[in-house]
Structure formats: C-alpha cells, structure tokens
JSON list of C-alpha atoms in Angstrom, two decimals:
[
{"chain": "A", "resi": 1420, "resn": "SER", "atom": "CA", "xyz": [64.75, 161.81, -20.88]},
{"chain": "A", "resi": 1421, "resn": "TYR", "atom": "CA", "xyz": [66.91, 164.90, -20.61]},
{"chain": "A", "resi": 1422, "resn": "LEU", "atom": "CA", "xyz": [70.62, 165.11, -21.25]},
{"chain": "A", "resi": 1423, "resn": "LEU", "atom": "CA", "xyz": [72.34, 166.17, -18.11]},
{"chain": "A", "resi": 1424, "resn": "GLY", "atom": "CA", "xyz": [75.82, 166.99, -19.28]},
{"chain": "A", "resi": 1425, "resn": "VAL", "atom": "CA", "xyz": [77.56, 170.12, -18.20]},
{"chain": "A", "resi": 1426, "resn": "SER", "atom": "CA", "xyz": [75.34, 172.85, -19.13]},
{"chain": "A", "resi": 1427, "resn": "LEU", "atom": "CA", "xyz": [74.11, 174.02, -15.81]},
{"chain": "A", "resi": 1428, "resn": "TYR", "atom": "CA", "xyz": [71.49, 175.69, -17.91]},
{"chain": "A", "resi": 1429, "resn": "ILE", "atom": "CA", "xyz": [69.38, 172.54, -18.29]},
{"chain": "A", "resi": 1430, "resn": "PHE", "atom": "CA", "xyz": [70.04, 171.30, -14.76]},
{"chain": "A", "resi": 1431, "resn": "SER", "atom": "CA", "xyz": [69.19, 174.92, -14.38]},
{"chain": "A", "resi": 1432, "resn": "SER", "atom": "CA", "xyz": [67.37, 175.28, -16.84]},
{"chain": "A", "resi": 1433, "resn": "ALA", "atom": "CA", "xyz": [70.55, 172.68, -12.83]},
{"chain": "A", "resi": 1434, "resn": "LEU", "atom": "CA", "xyz": [73.64, 170.86, -13.43]},
{"chain": "A", "resi": 1435, "resn": "ALA", "atom": "CA", "xyz": [72.50, 170.17, -16.96]},
{"chain": "A", "resi": 1436, "resn": "PHE", "atom": "CA", "xyz": [75.45, 168.17, -17.91]},
{"chain": "A", "resi": 1437, "resn": "ALA", "atom": "CA", "xyz": [75.29, 168.27, -21.71]},
{"chain": "A", "resi": 1438, "resn": "PRO", "atom": "CA", "xyz": [78.13, 166.39, -23.35]},
{"chain": "A", "resi": 1439, "resn": "ARG", "atom": "CA", "xyz": [80.37, 169.21, -24.49]},
{"chain": "A", "resi": 1440, "resn": "ASN", "atom": "CA", "xyz": [83.93, 170.27, -23.75]},
{"chain": "A", "resi": 1441, "resn": "SER", "atom": "CA", "xyz": [82.77, 173.25, -21.70]},
{"chain": "A", "resi": 1442, "resn": "VAL", "atom": "CA", "xyz": [79.64, 175.28, -21.24]},
{"chain": "A", "resi": 1443, "resn": "ILE", "atom": "CA", "xyz": [79.15, 178.92, -20.44]},
{"chain": "A", "resi": 1444, "resn": "ILE", "atom": "CA", "xyz": [76.31, 179.62, -18.09]},
{"chain": "A", "resi": 1445, "resn": "GLY", "atom": "CA", "xyz": [74.88, 183.06, -17.81]},
{"chain": "A", "resi": 1446, "resn": "ARG", "atom": "CA", "xyz": [72.90, 185.68, -19.62]},
{"chain": "A", "resi": 1447, "resn": "SER", "atom": "CA", "xyz": [72.56, 183.93, -22.94]},
{"chain": "A", "resi": 1448, "resn": "THR", "atom": "CA", "xyz": [71.93, 180.39, -21.73]},
{"chain": "A", "resi": 1449, "resn": "SER", "atom": "CA", "xyz": [69.87, 180.52, -18.54]},
{"chain": "A", "resi": 1450, "resn": "GLN", "atom": "CA", "xyz": [66.31, 181.69, -18.35]},
{"chain": "A", "resi": 1451, "resn": "LEU", "atom": "CA", "xyz": [66.37, 181.28, -14.57]},
{"chain": "A", "resi": 1452, "resn": "TYR", "atom": "CA", "xyz": [69.51, 183.31, -14.03]},
{"chain": "A", "resi": 1453, "resn": "ALA", "atom": "CA", "xyz": [69.37, 186.00, -16.66]},
{"chain": "A", "resi": 1454, "resn": "ASP", "atom": "CA", "xyz": [71.46, 188.37, -14.55]},
{"chain": "A", "resi": 1455, "resn": "ALA", "atom": "CA", "xyz": [74.03, 185.76, -13.47]},
{"chain": "A", "resi": 1456, "resn": "THR", "atom": "CA", "xyz": [77.73, 186.12, -14.10]},
{"chain": "A", "resi": 1457, "resn": "ASP", "atom": "CA", "xyz": [78.97, 183.76, -16.81]},
{"chain": "A", "resi": 1458, "resn": "VAL", "atom": "CA", "xyz": [80.53, 180.59, -15.41]},
{"chain": "A", "resi": 1459, "resn": "THR", "atom": "CA", "xyz": [82.42, 178.05, -17.50]},
{"chain": "A", "resi": 1460, "resn": "ILE", "atom": "CA", "xyz": [82.02, 174.48, -16.28]},
{"chain": "A", "resi": 1461, "resn": "ASP", "atom": "CA", "xyz": [84.11, 171.56, -17.51]},
{"chain": "A", "resi": 1462, "resn": "PRO", "atom": "CA", "xyz": [81.89, 168.48, -18.10]},
{"chain": "A", "resi": 1463, "resn": "LYS", "atom": "CA", "xyz": [84.37, 166.39, -16.09]},
{"chain": "A", "resi": 1464, "resn": "GLU", "atom": "CA", "xyz": [83.79, 168.65, -13.09]},
{"chain": "A", "resi": 1465, "resn": "ALA", "atom": "CA", "xyz": [80.03, 168.34, -13.50]},
{"chain": "A", "resi": 1466, "resn": "VAL", "atom": "CA", "xyz": [80.19, 164.54, -13.73]},
{"chain": "A", "resi": 1467, "resn": "LYS", "atom": "CA", "xyz": [81.97, 164.54, -10.35]},
{"chain": "A", "resi": 1468, "resn": "VAL", "atom": "CA", "xyz": [78.86, 166.11, -8.85]},
{"chain": "A", "resi": 1469, "resn": "PHE", "atom": "CA", "xyz": [76.38, 164.05, -10.88]},
{"chain": "A", "resi": 1470, "resn": "GLY", "atom": "CA", "xyz": [78.15, 160.82, -9.86]},
{"chain": "A", "resi": 1471, "resn": "ARG", "atom": "CA", "xyz": [77.65, 161.73, -6.20]},
{"chain": "A", "resi": 1472, "resn": "LEU", "atom": "CA", "xyz": [73.92, 162.46, -6.54]},
{"chain": "A", "resi": 1473, "resn": "ALA", "atom": "CA", "xyz": [72.86, 159.88, -9.13]},
{"chain": "A", "resi": 1474, "resn": "GLU", "atom": "CA", "xyz": [71.40, 156.48, -8.24]},
{"chain": "A", "resi": 1475, "resn": "LYS", "atom": "CA", "xyz": [71.00, 153.07, -9.84]},
{"chain": "A", "resi": 1476, "resn": "TYR", "atom": "CA", "xyz": [67.32, 152.82, -8.90]},
{"chain": "A", "resi": 1477, "resn": "ILE", "atom": "CA", "xyz": [64.29, 155.08, -9.28]},
{"chain": "A", "resi": 1478, "resn": "MET", "atom": "CA", "xyz": [60.60, 154.70, -8.55]},
{"chain": "A", "resi": 1479, "resn": "LEU", "atom": "CA", "xyz": [58.46, 156.14, -11.32]},
{"chain": "A", "resi": 1480, "resn": "ASP", "atom": "CA", "xyz": [54.72, 155.56, -11.63]},
{"chain": "A", "resi": 1481, "resn": "ALA", "atom": "CA", "xyz": [52.80, 153.61, -8.98]},
{"chain": "A", "resi": 1482, "resn": "SER", "atom": "CA", "xyz": [50.09, 152.72, -11.50]},
{"chain": "A", "resi": 1483, "resn": "GLY", "atom": "CA", "xyz": [52.69, 151.21, -13.84]},
{"chain": "A", "resi": 1484, "resn": "GLY", "atom": "CA", "xyz": [53.03, 148.23, -11.51]},
{"chain": "A", "resi": 1485, "resn": "MET", "atom": "CA", "xyz": [49.40, 147.31, -12.19]},
{"chain": "A", "resi": 1486, "resn": "CYS", "atom": "CA", "xyz": [50.13, 146.31, -15.80]},
{"chain": "A", "resi": 1487, "resn": "CYS", "atom": "CA", "xyz": [50.56, 142.65, -16.76]},
{"chain": "A", "resi": 1488, "resn": "TYR", "atom": "CA", "xyz": [52.96, 143.58, -19.62]},
{"chain": "A", "resi": 1489, "resn": "SER", "atom": "CA", "xyz": [51.20, 141.28, -22.08]},
{"chain": "A", "resi": 1490, "resn": "ALA", "atom": "CA", "xyz": [51.05, 143.90, -24.86]},
{"chain": "A", "resi": 1491, "resn": "CYS", "atom": "CA", "xyz": [47.27, 144.35, -24.65]},
{"chain": "A", "resi": 1492, "resn": "SER", "atom": "CA", "xyz": [46.30, 146.82, -27.37]},
{"chain": "A", "resi": 1493, "resn": "ASP", "atom": "CA", "xyz": [43.85, 148.69, -25.14]},
{"chain": "A", "resi": 1494, "resn": "CYS", "atom": "CA", "xyz": [46.00, 148.75, -22.00]},
{"chain": "A", "resi": 1495, "resn": "GLU", "atom": "CA", "xyz": [45.68, 152.02, -20.09]},
{"chain": "A", "resi": 1496, "resn": "TYR", "atom": "CA", "xyz": [49.29, 151.63, -18.90]},
{"chain": "A", "resi": 1497, "resn": "ARG", "atom": "CA", "xyz": [50.77, 151.66, -22.41]},
{"chain": "A", "resi": 1498, "resn": "LEU", "atom": "CA", "xyz": [52.42, 154.76, -23.80]},
{"chain": "A", "resi": 1499, "resn": "PRO", "atom": "CA", "xyz": [51.34, 156.21, -27.17]},
{"chain": "A", "resi": 1500, "resn": "GLY", "atom": "CA", "xyz": [54.54, 154.88, -28.77]},
{"chain": "A", "resi": 1501, "resn": "GLY", "atom": "CA", "xyz": [53.82, 151.35, -27.53]},
{"chain": "A", "resi": 1502, "resn": "GLY", "atom": "CA", "xyz": [56.06, 151.26, -24.46]},
{"chain": "A", "resi": 1503, "resn": "TYR", "atom": "CA", "xyz": [54.92, 150.90, -20.89]},
{"chain": "A", "resi": 1504, "resn": "ARG", "atom": "CA", "xyz": [54.63, 153.17, -17.88]},
{"chain": "A", "resi": 1505, "resn": "MET", "atom": "CA", "xyz": [57.06, 151.52, -15.53]},
{"chain": "A", "resi": 1506, "resn": "ALA", "atom": "CA", "xyz": [56.64, 151.45, -11.75]},
{"chain": "A", "resi": 1507, "resn": "ASP", "atom": "CA", "xyz": [60.40, 151.56, -11.28]},
{"chain": "A", "resi": 1508, "resn": "GLN", "atom": "CA", "xyz": [63.67, 151.11, -13.12]},
{"chain": "A", "resi": 1509, "resn": "SER", "atom": "CA", "xyz": [67.21, 150.12, -12.29]},
{"chain": "A", "resi": 1510, "resn": "SER", "atom": "CA", "xyz": [70.53, 150.29, -14.09]},
{"chain": "A", "resi": 1511, "resn": "ALA", "atom": "CA", "xyz": [74.01, 148.83, -13.72]},
{"chain": "A", "resi": 1512, "resn": "ARG", "atom": "CA", "xyz": [75.52, 152.26, -12.95]},
{"chain": "A", "resi": 1513, "resn": "PRO", "atom": "CA", "xyz": [74.01, 155.40, -11.40]},
{"chain": "A", "resi": 1514, "resn": "LYS", "atom": "CA", "xyz": [71.71, 157.05, -13.92]},
{"chain": "A", "resi": 1515, "resn": "TRP", "atom": "CA", "xyz": [69.05, 159.15, -12.14]},
{"chain": "A", "resi": 1516, "resn": "ILE", "atom": "CA", "xyz": [68.85, 161.92, -9.58]},
{"chain": "A", "resi": 1517, "resn": "PRO", "atom": "CA", "xyz": [65.35, 161.26, -8.20]},
{"chain": "A", "resi": 1518, "resn": "SER", "atom": "CA", "xyz": [63.00, 164.20, -7.73]},
{"chain": "A", "resi": 1519, "resn": "TYR", "atom": "CA", "xyz": [61.56, 162.72, -4.54]},
{"chain": "A", "resi": 1520, "resn": "ASP", "atom": "CA", "xyz": [63.09, 162.40, -1.11]},
{"chain": "A", "resi": 1521, "resn": "GLU", "atom": "CA", "xyz": [61.22, 159.18, -0.41]},
{"chain": "A", "resi": 1522, "resn": "ARG", "atom": "CA", "xyz": [58.51, 157.20, -2.14]},
{"chain": "A", "resi": 1523, "resn": "ALA", "atom": "CA", "xyz": [56.50, 154.07, -1.36]},
{"chain": "A", "resi": 1524, "resn": "PHE", "atom": "CA", "xyz": [54.20, 151.98, -3.54]},
{"chain": "A", "resi": 1525, "resn": "GLU", "atom": "CA", "xyz": [51.94, 150.12, -1.12]},
{"chain": "A", "resi": 1526, "resn": "SER", "atom": "CA", "xyz": [50.46, 147.89, -3.84]},
{"chain": "A", "resi": 1527, "resn": "SER", "atom": "CA", "xyz": [53.86, 146.38, -4.63]},
{"chain": "A", "resi": 1528, "resn": "GLY", "atom": "CA", "xyz": [55.45, 146.78, -1.19]},
{"chain": "A", "resi": 1529, "resn": "LYS", "atom": "CA", "xyz": [58.32, 148.82, -2.63]},
{"chain": "A", "resi": 1530, "resn": "GLU", "atom": "CA", "xyz": [59.89, 151.91, -1.10]},
{"chain": "A", "resi": 1531, "resn": "HIS", "atom": "CA", "xyz": [62.91, 154.04, -1.81]},
{"chain": "A", "resi": 1532, "resn": "THR", "atom": "CA", "xyz": [64.65, 156.94, -0.09]},
{"chain": "A", "resi": 1533, "resn": "SER", "atom": "CA", "xyz": [66.84, 159.09, -2.31]},
{"chain": "A", "resi": 1534, "resn": "LYS", "atom": "CA", "xyz": [70.52, 159.34, -1.55]},
{"chain": "A", "resi": 1535, "resn": "TRP", "atom": "CA", "xyz": [70.47, 163.14, -1.58]},
{"chain": "A", "resi": 1536, "resn": "SER", "atom": "CA", "xyz": [67.74, 163.29, 1.06]},
{"chain": "A", "resi": 1537, "resn": "THR", "atom": "CA", "xyz": [69.64, 161.14, 3.55]},
{"chain": "A", "resi": 1538, "resn": "GLU", "atom": "CA", "xyz": [73.17, 162.39, 2.88]},
{"chain": "A", "resi": 1539, "resn": "ILE", "atom": "CA", "xyz": [72.60, 166.12, 2.40]},
{"chain": "A", "resi": 1540, "resn": "PHE", "atom": "CA", "xyz": [69.73, 166.70, 4.83]},
{"chain": "A", "resi": 1541, "resn": "THR", "atom": "CA", "xyz": [71.30, 164.86, 7.77]},
{"chain": "A", "resi": 1542, "resn": "THR", "atom": "CA", "xyz": [70.32, 167.29, 10.54]},
{"chain": "A", "resi": 1543, "resn": "GLY", "atom": "CA", "xyz": [66.96, 168.57, 9.39]},
{"chain": "A", "resi": 1544, "resn": "PRO", "atom": "CA", "xyz": [64.80, 169.61, 6.44]},
{"chain": "A", "resi": 1545, "resn": "ALA", "atom": "CA", "xyz": [66.98, 172.57, 5.34]},
{"chain": "A", "resi": 1546, "resn": "VAL", "atom": "CA", "xyz": [70.67, 173.28, 4.65]},
{"chain": "A", "resi": 1547, "resn": "THR", "atom": "CA", "xyz": [72.80, 176.36, 4.08]},
{"chain": "A", "resi": 1548, "resn": "LYS", "atom": "CA", "xyz": [75.10, 176.65, 1.08]},
{"chain": "A", "resi": 1549, "resn": "GLU", "atom": "CA", "xyz": [78.11, 175.72, 3.24]},
{"chain": "A", "resi": 1550, "resn": "GLU", "atom": "CA", "xyz": [76.33, 172.61, 4.57]},
{"chain": "A", "resi": 1551, "resn": "PHE", "atom": "CA", "xyz": [75.22, 171.64, 1.07]},
{"chain": "A", "resi": 1552, "resn": "VAL", "atom": "CA", "xyz": [78.76, 171.94, -0.31]},
{"chain": "A", "resi": 1553, "resn": "SER", "atom": "CA", "xyz": [80.33, 170.07, 2.62]},
{"chain": "A", "resi": 1554, "resn": "ARG", "atom": "CA", "xyz": [77.84, 167.21, 2.54]},
{"chain": "A", "resi": 1555, "resn": "LEU", "atom": "CA", "xyz": [77.94, 166.81, -1.22]},
{"chain": "A", "resi": 1556, "resn": "LEU", "atom": "CA", "xyz": [81.74, 166.64, -1.06]},
{"chain": "A", "resi": 1557, "resn": "ASP", "atom": "CA", "xyz": [81.40, 163.82, 1.51]},
{"chain": "A", "resi": 1558, "resn": "MET", "atom": "CA", "xyz": [79.05, 161.79, -0.71]},
{"chain": "A", "resi": 1559, "resn": "GLU", "atom": "CA", "xyz": [80.55, 158.74, -2.37]},
{"chain": "A", "resi": 1560, "resn": "PHE", "atom": "CA", "xyz": [81.18, 159.02, -6.10]},
{"chain": "A", "resi": 1561, "resn": "ALA", "atom": "CA", "xyz": [80.30, 156.21, -8.51]},
{"chain": "A", "resi": 1562, "resn": "PRO", "atom": "CA", "xyz": [80.92, 156.48, -12.28]},
{"chain": "A", "resi": 1563, "resn": "PRO", "atom": "CA", "xyz": [77.48, 157.27, -13.76]},
{"chain": "A", "resi": 1564, "resn": "LEU", "atom": "CA", "xyz": [75.93, 156.33, -17.06]},
{"chain": "A", "resi": 1565, "resn": "GLY", "atom": "CA", "xyz": [76.35, 159.21, -19.46]},
{"chain": "A", "resi": 1566, "resn": "GLY", "atom": "CA", "xyz": [78.74, 162.11, -19.50]},
{"chain": "A", "resi": 1567, "resn": "PRO", "atom": "CA", "xyz": [82.50, 161.82, -19.75]},
{"chain": "A", "resi": 1568, "resn": "TYR", "atom": "CA", "xyz": [83.82, 158.73, -17.98]},
{"chain": "A", "resi": 1569, "resn": "MET", "atom": "CA", "xyz": [85.40, 159.46, -14.62]},
{"chain": "A", "resi": 1570, "resn": "SER", "atom": "CA", "xyz": [86.93, 156.80, -12.40]},
{"chain": "A", "resi": 1571, "resn": "LYS", "atom": "CA", "xyz": [86.28, 156.89, -8.68]},
{"chain": "A", "resi": 1572, "resn": "SER", "atom": "CA", "xyz": [89.96, 157.52, -7.98]},
{"chain": "A", "resi": 1573, "resn": "SER", "atom": "CA", "xyz": [90.01, 160.67, -10.13]},
{"chain": "A", "resi": 1574, "resn": "ALA", "atom": "CA", "xyz": [86.67, 162.10, -8.96]},
{"chain": "A", "resi": 1575, "resn": "GLY", "atom": "CA", "xyz": [87.97, 164.31, -6.17]},
{"chain": "A", "resi": 1576, "resn": "ILE", "atom": "CA", "xyz": [86.58, 167.84, -6.20]},
{"chain": "A", "resi": 1577, "resn": "ASP", "atom": "CA", "xyz": [89.14, 170.61, -5.72]},
{"chain": "A", "resi": 1578, "resn": "ASP", "atom": "CA", "xyz": [87.01, 173.59, -6.79]},
{"chain": "A", "resi": 1579, "resn": "VAL", "atom": "CA", "xyz": [83.44, 173.76, -5.43]},
{"chain": "A", "resi": 1580, "resn": "VAL", "atom": "CA", "xyz": [82.08, 176.18, -8.08]},
{"chain": "A", "resi": 1581, "resn": "VAL", "atom": "CA", "xyz": [79.82, 173.51, -9.65]},
{"chain": "A", "resi": 1582, "resn": "ILE", "atom": "CA", "xyz": [78.36, 172.55, -6.26]},
{"chain": "A", "resi": 1583, "resn": "GLU", "atom": "CA", "xyz": [77.83, 176.20, -5.32]},
{"chain": "A", "resi": 1584, "resn": "ARG", "atom": "CA", "xyz": [76.15, 176.90, -8.66]},
{"chain": "A", "resi": 1585, "resn": "LEU", "atom": "CA", "xyz": [73.89, 173.87, -8.21]},
{"chain": "A", "resi": 1586, "resn": "PHE", "atom": "CA", "xyz": [72.87, 175.14, -4.77]},
{"chain": "A", "resi": 1587, "resn": "ASP", "atom": "CA", "xyz": [72.03, 178.55, -6.23]},
{"chain": "A", "resi": 1588, "resn": "ILE", "atom": "CA", "xyz": [69.90, 176.98, -8.93]},
{"chain": "A", "resi": 1589, "resn": "LEU", "atom": "CA", "xyz": [68.08, 174.65, -6.56]},
{"chain": "A", "resi": 1590, "resn": "CYS", "atom": "CA", "xyz": [67.39, 177.19, -3.81]},
{"chain": "A", "resi": 1591, "resn": "ASP", "atom": "CA", "xyz": [66.19, 179.79, -6.32]},
{"chain": "A", "resi": 1592, "resn": "GLY", "atom": "CA", "xyz": [67.44, 182.84, -4.43]},
{"chain": "A", "resi": 1593, "resn": "LYS", "atom": "CA", "xyz": [66.65, 181.61, -0.92]},
{"chain": "A", "resi": 1594, "resn": "GLU", "atom": "CA", "xyz": [69.26, 181.49, 1.85]},
{"chain": "A", "resi": 1595, "resn": "LYS", "atom": "CA", "xyz": [68.55, 177.83, 2.69]},
{"chain": "A", "resi": 1596, "resn": "LEU", "atom": "CA", "xyz": [67.62, 174.84, 0.55]},
{"chain": "A", "resi": 1597, "resn": "THR", "atom": "CA", "xyz": [64.83, 172.62, 1.84]},
{"chain": "A", "resi": 1598, "resn": "LYS", "atom": "CA", "xyz": [64.22, 168.97, 0.96]},
{"chain": "A", "resi": 1599, "resn": "HIS", "atom": "CA", "xyz": [60.90, 169.95, -0.55]},
{"chain": "A", "resi": 1600, "resn": "ARG", "atom": "CA", "xyz": [62.39, 172.70, -2.70]},
{"chain": "A", "resi": 1601, "resn": "MET", "atom": "CA", "xyz": [65.20, 170.41, -3.90]},
{"chain": "A", "resi": 1602, "resn": "GLY", "atom": "CA", "xyz": [62.71, 167.72, -4.97]},
{"chain": "A", "resi": 1603, "resn": "THR", "atom": "CA", "xyz": [60.39, 170.22, -6.60]},
{"chain": "A", "resi": 1604, "resn": "LYS", "atom": "CA", "xyz": [63.21, 171.93, -8.47]},
{"chain": "A", "resi": 1605, "resn": "ILE", "atom": "CA", "xyz": [64.69, 168.63, -9.70]},
{"chain": "A", "resi": 1606, "resn": "LYS", "atom": "CA", "xyz": [61.28, 167.62, -11.06]},
{"chain": "A", "resi": 1607, "resn": "GLU", "atom": "CA", "xyz": [60.89, 171.02, -12.74]},
{"chain": "A", "resi": 1608, "resn": "LEU", "atom": "CA", "xyz": [64.35, 170.79, -14.28]},
{"chain": "A", "resi": 1609, "resn": "ALA", "atom": "CA", "xyz": [63.59, 167.25, -15.47]},
{"chain": "A", "resi": 1610, "resn": "GLY", "atom": "CA", "xyz": [60.61, 168.55, -17.42]},
{"chain": "A", "resi": 1611, "resn": "GLY", "atom": "CA", "xyz": [58.14, 166.81, -15.10]},
{"chain": "A", "resi": 1612, "resn": "ASP", "atom": "CA", "xyz": [59.95, 163.46, -15.14]},
{"chain": "A", "resi": 1613, "resn": "GLU", "atom": "CA", "xyz": [60.64, 161.68, -11.85]},
{"chain": "A", "resi": 1614, "resn": "GLY", "atom": "CA", "xyz": [64.39, 162.22, -12.06]},
{"chain": "A", "resi": 1615, "resn": "LEU", "atom": "CA", "xyz": [67.21, 163.91, -13.93]},
{"chain": "A", "resi": 1616, "resn": "VAL", "atom": "CA", "xyz": [69.39, 161.86, -16.24]},
{"chain": "A", "resi": 1617, "resn": "TRP", "atom": "CA", "xyz": [72.64, 162.83, -17.92]}
]
C-alpha cells in the first residue's frame, strides 16, 4: 500500500498525502509536473480532500473470492508472503480511493460504485476544473484512516488549491477530466493497486 499523505507528488506521482508538516510540490518532487510552480500543501488541507474521496469499502480481485482460506500450501490465491488475494476489503473509517468507477463480481453477487464516480460525474462522463472543484467541495467529509486526524466539523475547505492541483494531476494537461481518465490515473498513482490509501 502507498502512503497518501500530503505530498501531491505521490498522489501525483496525486494527492500523495505523506505524513509531514508540509510538502513542496514542483520541480524537485514531481516527475509528472517537472515544470510546475512549487506549491506548499499542509497535510491537514490534503486530508480534507482525501476524507471526501475515500471509502470504507473496496473491491479488489474477483478471483480472490474463489479461495476457501484454509491455508492450503499450493493455493493459487495465496501471496508469496503467505497472505491471500482478497476479493474485497472494508474498514471502520474511509481508507481507499478506488481506481474504478464501478465494479461487479458476478460469482459472489457483489457490486460497488465508487463515491467519486457518482458525486463528481453527476451530469455526464466528463467535468471541467470548476465542476470538479464545486462537486468535491459538496462531497461529505468523513475522518479517514491515516493522515492527521480531522473532525468533520473542522473539515471545511476555504482554499481550493489542493482540489485544483488534484484536478491538474488527474487530467494530465487536458481541459476536462473523464471518469475513465480519473480511474486510470488513480490506478497508475497507486502503483497498479485497486485504490489509493493514505
């Protein structure tokens, strides 16, 4: 799993919220935005965004649900370190920003639609920066696992610089951000994992 604290260079490298007091994003820290102007992001500001996008549930590997979890030594669903490929996971507090907009596992009858896909892309498959900022501001905040603790009552966003920077990272120079691009970029930023974690 990847630390998503405020270092927009991993959650870019997009909201990579690494647990630090502040992070400078720009020439020295971002491979994707080598010519970007340096931006300092307070981790508490980043957690306000992460807590709006993160979820308590994520669907991972459809084949993982085929395992009986009996610790068979030759099980094809076991990981090299002895763990299991899980079909899905859940947590007590929001932990993941899924890389998919929706996913269904027919074999287990499970399906999930990501919060970002239904709350940001409300009128179609693409949004402008202004729409992205407005809709993310309207999303409900819940204190996530990881990062500096932020109560719901203190999670108001006064300055939209973190949201705007996230849009720039996700849309990769395009004028509009599509659902597909957002999912693809999140997966890329998560190093191929199914979701970003703090």
